[in-house]
Amino acid sequence: MTDPRPEDRKEKRSAWMSPVILSLLLHGAIVVITLVSWHWITPMEEPPEPSISARLVSPETVQPPETTSPPPQPEPEPEPEPEQPDPVEEAQQREAEQQRIQQEREREEARQREQERQEQKRLEQEAAAAREREQKAREAEEAAREKARAEAEEQARQKAEEERKAREEAERKAEQERRAQEEAERRAEEERKRQEQQRREEEERKRQEAERQRQEQARREREQQLEQLAQEAEAARLAEERRREAAAAARARENQMRNEKSRYESLIRDALHRAWYPPSSAREGMSVILRLTLLPSGELQSVEVVEGSGNRAFDNSAISAARGINRYPLPDSRDTFDRYFRQFTIRFEPEV
């Protein structure tokens, strides 16, 4: 086949791209989309397809000229006026749309009524099942109560039977025990009389033996008393001698401790005088009483003013002097230290 000429291709394109054909194609696409949408939305009967009148101009009907010479240029055809929409078709479409909406509403209402009916049916079934379960529970509870009542009655009967047997066994044992008790009491009475006779005979024998032992014990006690009196007299004499010796030793120790106290107080007072630096406000006749607490090593533990001189500088100088002594002179005796020098007061009145 020979390739059509450029003028033919141009004419063909002009025929296909005309507004009439485009309008027809657009209306056909709308109709197809509408039909497909109705088919998916509603399964009910579809409205009749609207009839469309159209005239299709086929490009094959145009025959190319036989001559090879350029064809004469055709005069431009007048533009066809766009077709006006058909009022009947529009009315049919609106009616079909309203029917579709009405049908959709009716289907929705039917679906809701069906759901409500199904829900009501489900609720009724659940209520019936609940009533059946409750009835079964009541029957089971009644059966359990009946069983428990029967078991309780059986247990009560068995318990009553056991109690009856226990009472009979207890009565039998009580009778046996009573007879055994009577026999035991009879034998005990005979044994008591026999033992009473033996007791009287034994008491008489013991009385005679006790009398003999009492006389012998009285003799030994008299001898022991005499010996104890002699021992007590000797012990009293020795105790008196020891007391006099201890008193003499205590007096000697007391005198020694007092002498050591005086001696070491003098030594401590001299050490305080040597460590004292008189302040400018010190005057003749000033004195302060200090309380010193010492350790066994001679170190000062604490110092405080018991009675001040009225002059703070003087009192502070006395405290400084007490603290300035590295090691206080102390007696070797721990008793003397504990009694007089662990904590003591001393009057500090140096000459200014």
C-alpha positions as semicolon CSV with decimal commas, in nm:
position;residue;x (nm);y (nm);z (nm)
1;M;0,000;0,000;0,000
2;T;0,129;0,346;-0,081
3;D;0,190;0,589;0,199
4;P;-0,082;0,857;0,204
5;R;0,020;1,200;0,122
6;P;0,073;1,469;0,383
7;E;-0,248;1,638;0,284
8;D;-0,439;1,315;0,347
9;R;-0,283;1,270;0,690
10;K;-0,370;1,626;0,776
11;E;-0,728;1,574;0,667
12;K;-0,754;1,254;0,870
13;R;-0,620;1,422;1,180
14;S;-0,859;1,707;1,137
15;A;-1,155;1,470;1,114
16;W;-1,058;1,274;1,435
17;M;-0,979;1,585;1,639
18;S;-1,305;1,761;1,557
19;P;-1,514;1,883;1,860
20;V;-1,806;1,661;1,770
21;I;-1,605;1,342;1,792
22;L;-1,438;1,454;2,117
23;S;-1,778;1,534;2,266
24;L;-1,913;1,193;2,167
25;L;-1,611;1,015;2,317
26;L;-1,642;1,212;2,641
27;H;-2,014;1,130;2,676
28;G;-1,942;0,763;2,604
29;A;-1,672;0,752;2,877
30;I;-1,914;0,912;3,126
31;V;-2,182;0,657;3,045
32;V;-1,937;0,366;3,083
33;I;-1,811;0,496;3,423
34;T;-2,169;0,547;3,544
35;L;-2,271;0,195;3,441
36;V;-1,965;0,042;3,607
37;S;-2,032;0,242;3,928
38;W;-2,395;0,126;3,942
39;H;-2,286;-0,230;3,882
40;W;-2,052;-0,221;4,186
41;I;-2,280;-0,017;4,410
42;T;-2,613;-0,190;4,367
43;P;-2,686;-0,543;4,252
44;M;-3,049;-0,455;4,192
45;E;-3,192;-0,403;3,848
46;E;-3,006;-0,146;3,648
47;P;-3,176;0,142;3,475
48;P;-3,197;0,118;3,096
49;E;-2,900;0,254;2,915
50;P;-2,966;0,593;2,770
51;S;-2,973;0,600;2,392
52;I;-2,729;0,833;2,231
53;S;-2,769;0,957;1,878
54;A;-2,439;1,032;1,713
55;R;-2,303;1,051;1,364
56;L;-1,957;0,914;1,315
57;V;-1,759;1,029;1,019
58;S;-1,510;0,763;0,917
59;P;-1,188;0,874;0,757
60;E;-1,198;0,581;0,512
61;T;-1,494;0,736;0,333
62;V;-1,272;1,013;0,209
63;Q;-1,102;0,892;-0,109
64;P;-0,774;1,052;-0,208
65;P;-0,768;1,204;-0,554
66;E;-0,630;1,000;-0,842
67;T;-0,405;1,267;-0,983
68;T;-0,063;1,330;-0,858
69;S;-0,097;1,697;-0,896
70;P;-0,160;1,890;-0,580
71;P;-0,527;1,898;-0,503
72;P;-0,704;2,220;-0,483
73;Q;-0,722;2,364;-0,137
74;P;-1,071;2,310;0,003
75;E;-1,251;2,594;0,147
76;P;-1,261;2,592;0,523
77;E;-1,575;2,433;0,648
78;P;-1,769;2,620;0,910
79;E;-1,720;2,501;1,267
80;P;-2,019;2,292;1,376
81;E;-2,197;2,425;1,673
82;P;-2,166;2,210;1,992
83;E;-2,463;1,991;2,046
84;Q;-2,694;2,095;2,323
85;P;-2,762;1,830;2,590
86;D;-3,085;1,646;2,546
87;P;-3,337;1,746;2,823
88;V;-3,495;1,402;2,815
89;E;-3,159;1,238;2,863
90;E;-3,077;1,470;3,154
91;A;-3,416;1,400;3,313
92;Q;-3,358;1,026;3,275
93;Q;-3,014;1,057;3,429
94;R;-3,148;1,259;3,726
95;E;-3,430;1,008;3,775
96;A;-3,185;0,721;3,753
97;E;-2,957;0,893;4,008
98;Q;-3,252;0,953;4,245
99;Q;-3,359;0,591;4,207
100;R;-3,004;0,480;4,281
101;I;-2,989;0,701;4,592
102;Q;-3,332;0,576;4,706
103;Q;-3,229;0,216;4,649
104;E;-2,903;0,275;4,839
105;R;-3,098;0,428;5,129
106;E;-3,343;0,138;5,129
107;R;-3,057;-0,113;5,123
108;E;-2,886;0,069;5,415
109;E;-3,210;0,071;5,613
110;A;-3,264;-0,296;5,536
111;R;-2,907;-0,372;5,639
112;Q;-2,954;-0,180;5,967
113;R;-3,284;-0,359;6,032
114;E;-3,112;-0,691;5,965
115;Q;-2,829;-0,597;6,200
116;E;-3,079;-0,493;6,467
117;R;-3,268;-0,820;6,416
118;Q;-2,944;-1,018;6,438
119;E;-2,839;-0,823;6,750
120;Q;-3,181;-0,880;6,909
121;K;-3,157;-1,248;6,823
122;R;-2,805;-1,263;6,969
123;L;-2,919;-1,089;7,289
124;E;-3,215;-1,329;7,316
125;Q;-2,983;-1,625;7,266
126;E;-2,740;-1,493;7,527
127;A;-3,027;-1,430;7,771
128;A;-3,159;-1,781;7,708
129;A;-2,809;-1,924;7,757
130;A;-2,769;-1,720;8,078
131;R;-3,106;-1,845;8,205
132;E;-3,007;-2,199;8,118
133;R;-2,671;-2,158;8,297
134;E;-2,847;-2,005;8,596
135;Q;-3,098;-2,293;8,600
136;K;-2,817;-2,546;8,580
137;A;-2,628;-2,361;8,855
138;R;-2,940;-2,365;9,076
139;E;-2,990;-2,733;9,005
140;A;-2,623;-2,805;9,078
141;E;-2,641;-2,599;9,396
142;E;-2,959;-2,777;9,503
143;A;-2,797;-3,112;9,427
144;A;-2,489;-3,009;9,624
145;R;-2,705;-2,899;9,917
146;E;-2,898;-3,225;9,902
147;K;-2,575;-3,422;9,889
148;A;-2,428;-3,219;10,174
149;R;-2,747;-3,268;10,377
150;A;-2,737;-3,642;10,313
151;E;-2,368;-3,657;10,401
152;A;-2,432;-3,452;10,716
153;E;-2,715;-3,684;10,817
154;E;-2,495;-3,987;10,754
155;Q;-2,211;-3,830;10,949
156;A;-2,451;-3,742;11,232
157;R;-2,581;-4,099;11,235
158;Q;-2,230;-4,242;11,235
159;K;-2,127;-3,995;11,505
160;A;-2,429;-4,089;11,717
161;E;-2,347;-4,457;11,669
162;E;-1,984;-4,396;11,762
163;E;-2,089;-4,192;12,066
164;R;-2,327;-4,471;12,174
165;K;-2,051;-4,729;12,141
166;A;-1,811;-4,496;12,318
167;R;-2,059;-4,451;12,605
168;E;-2,110;-4,824;12,635
169;E;-1,734;-4,881;12,626
170;A;-1,683;-4,604;12,880
171;E;-1,951;-4,752;13,108
172;R;-1,790;-5,095;13,078
173;K;-1,449;-4,955;13,155
174;A;-1,594;-4,749;13,439
175;E;-1,750;-5,062;13,588
176;Q;-1,420;-5,246;13,555
177;E;-1,236;-4,954;13,706
178;R;-1,488;-4,933;13,992
179;R;-1,444;-5,301;14,071
180;A;-1,069;-5,267;14,039
181;Q;-1,083;-4,960;14,260
182;E;-1,282;-5,144;14,523
183;E;-1,036;-5,432;14,513
184;A;-0,749;-5,190;14,530
185;E;-0,906;-5,006;14,819
186;R;-0,958;-5,335;15,006
187;R;-0,599;-5,434;14,948
188;A;-0,483;-5,083;15,030
189;E;-0,674;-5,095;15,358
190;E;-0,513;-5,422;15,448
191;E;-0,174;-5,286;15,347
192;R;-0,240;-4,969;15,543
193;K;-0,323;-5,166;15,858
194;R;-0,012;-5,377;15,813
195;Q;0,204;-5,071;15,749
196;E;0,044;-4,893;16,043
197;Q;0,144;-5,178;16,267
198;Q;0,494;-5,172;16,123
199;R;0,505;-4,794;16,156
200;R;0,412;-4,805;16,523
201;E;0,676;-5,068;16,585
202;E;0,932;-4,868;16,383
203;E;0,839;-4,547;16,559
204;E;0,889;-4,707;16,894
205;R;1,226;-4,837;16,786
206;K;1,320;-4,502;16,637
207;R;1,202;-4,322;16,949
208;Q;1,427;-4,531;17,164
209;E;1,716;-4,486;16,920
210;A;1,647;-4,114;16,895
211;E;1,648;-4,080;17,271
212;R;1,981;-4,252;17,287
213;Q;2,119;-4,037;17,005
214;R;1,977;-3,723;17,168
215;Q;2,158;-3,792;17,489
216;E;2,478;-3,866;17,295
217;Q;2,429;-3,550;17,083
218;A;2,371;-3,338;17,393
219;R;2,696;-3,464;17,536
220;R;2,884;-3,390;17,213
221;E;2,723;-3,047;17,185
222;R;2,830;-2,954;17,536
223;E;3,184;-3,055;17,449
224;Q;3,170;-2,864;17,117
225;Q;3,030;-2,554;17,287
226;L;3,314;-2,553;17,534
227;E;3,568;-2,600;17,255
228;Q;3,399;-2,332;17,040
229;L;3,403;-2,084;17,328
230;A;3,773;-2,141;17,369
231;Q;3,831;-2,098;16,992
232;E;3,620;-1,782;16,980
233;A;3,813;-1,634;17,270
234;E;4,143;-1,708;17,094
235;A;4,011;-1,571;16,764
236;A;3,889;-1,254;16,936
237;R;4,227;-1,206;17,095
238;L;4,405;-1,254;16,761
239;A;4,157;-1,026;16,585
240;E;4,208;-0,753;16,838
241;E;4,581;-0,779;16,796
242;R;4,547;-0,764;16,417
243;R;4,309;-0,467;16,445
244;R;4,552;-0,279;16,666
245;E;4,836;-0,360;16,425
246;A;4,628;-0,253;16,123
247;A;4,523;0,068;16,299
248;A;4,883;0,145;16,381
249;A;4,986;0,069;16,020
250;A;4,698;0,282;15,890
251;R;4,797;0,570;16,110
252;A;5,156;0,537;15,998
253;R;5,043;0,517;15,632
254;E;4,812;0,813;15,679
255;N;5,090;1,017;15,831
256;Q;5,320;0,915;15,547
257;M;5,059;1,006;15,286
258;R;4,995;1,341;15,452
259;N;5,367;1,410;15,459
260;E;5,392;1,317;15,089
261;K;5,089;1,535;15,017
262;S;5,243;1,836;15,184
263;R;5,580;1,771;15,020
264;Y;5,445;1,733;14,669
265;E;5,201;2,022;14,705
266;S;5,500;2,237;14,791
267;L;5,687;2,102;14,487
268;I;5,387;2,172;14,261
269;R;5,349;2,522;14,406
270;D;5,721;2,589;14,338
271;A;5,682;2,458;13,982
272;L;5,385;2,693;13,931
273;H;5,590;2,987;14,061
274;R;5,871;2,903;13,819
275;A;5,633;2,873;13,522
276;W;5,442;3,191;13,610
277;Y;5,486;3,513;13,419
278;P;5,333;3,796;13,623
279;P;5,105;4,029;13,429
280;S;5,138;4,404;13,460
281;S;4,816;4,422;13,662
282;A;4,939;4,176;13,929
283;R;4,946;4,318;14,281
284;E;5,073;4,199;14,616
285;G;4,826;3,980;14,802
286;M;4,640;3,849;14,495
287;S;4,554;3,480;14,502
288;V;4,350;3,239;14,296
289;I;4,234;2,886;14,378
290;L;4,283;2,640;14,093
291;R;4,141;2,289;14,049
292;L;4,396;2,065;13,876
293;T;4,323;1,724;13,725
294;L;4,638;1,517;13,665
295;L;4,715;1,188;13,497
296;P;4,929;0,919;13,669
297;S;5,210;1,012;13,428
298;G;5,222;1,366;13,576
299;E;5,062;1,532;13,273
300;L;4,794;1,793;13,319
301;Q;4,449;1,685;13,207
302;S;4,252;2,000;13,292
303;V;4,269;2,317;13,498
304;E;3,992;2,552;13,603
305;V;3,943;2,845;13,837
306;V;3,748;2,761;14,152
307;E;3,779;3,100;14,318
308;G;3,914;3,390;14,119
309;S;4,123;3,683;14,238
310;G;3,900;3,943;14,077
311;N;4,167;4,015;13,818
312;R;4,113;3,825;13,494
313;A;4,471;3,879;13,375
314;F;4,609;3,738;13,700
315;D;4,375;3,438;13,685
316;N;4,469;3,370;13,323
317;S;4,838;3,394;13,406
318;A;4,791;3,132;13,679
319;I;4,610;2,902;13,430
320;S;4,894;2,957;13,178
321;A;5,150;2,869;13,445
322;A;4,960;2,547;13,526
323;R;4,950;2,457;13,159
324;G;5,314;2,545;13,110
325;I;5,438;2,262;13,334
326;N;5,519;1,961;13,116
327;R;5,522;1,704;13,396
328;Y;5,409;1,759;13,755
329;P;5,605;1,609;14,044
330;L;5,396;1,323;14,189
331;P;5,448;1,060;14,461
332;D;5,532;0,704;14,361
333;S;5,243;0,562;14,562
334;R;4,935;0,515;14,351
335;D;4,712;0,533;14,660
336;T;4,854;0,874;14,749
337;F;4,808;0,993;14,391
338;D;4,450;0,868;14,367
339;R;4,359;1,018;14,703
340;Y;4,528;1,358;14,687
341;F;4,659;1,438;14,339
342;R;4,426;1,296;14,076
343;Q;4,208;1,603;14,127
344;F;4,291;1,865;14,389
345;T;4,271;2,238;14,453
346;I;4,567;2,463;14,523
347;R;4,590;2,828;14,619
348;F;4,822;3,022;14,392
349;E;4,951;3,343;14,557
350;P;5,303;3,422;14,436
351;E;5,493;3,724;14,554
352;V;5,482;4,007;14,305
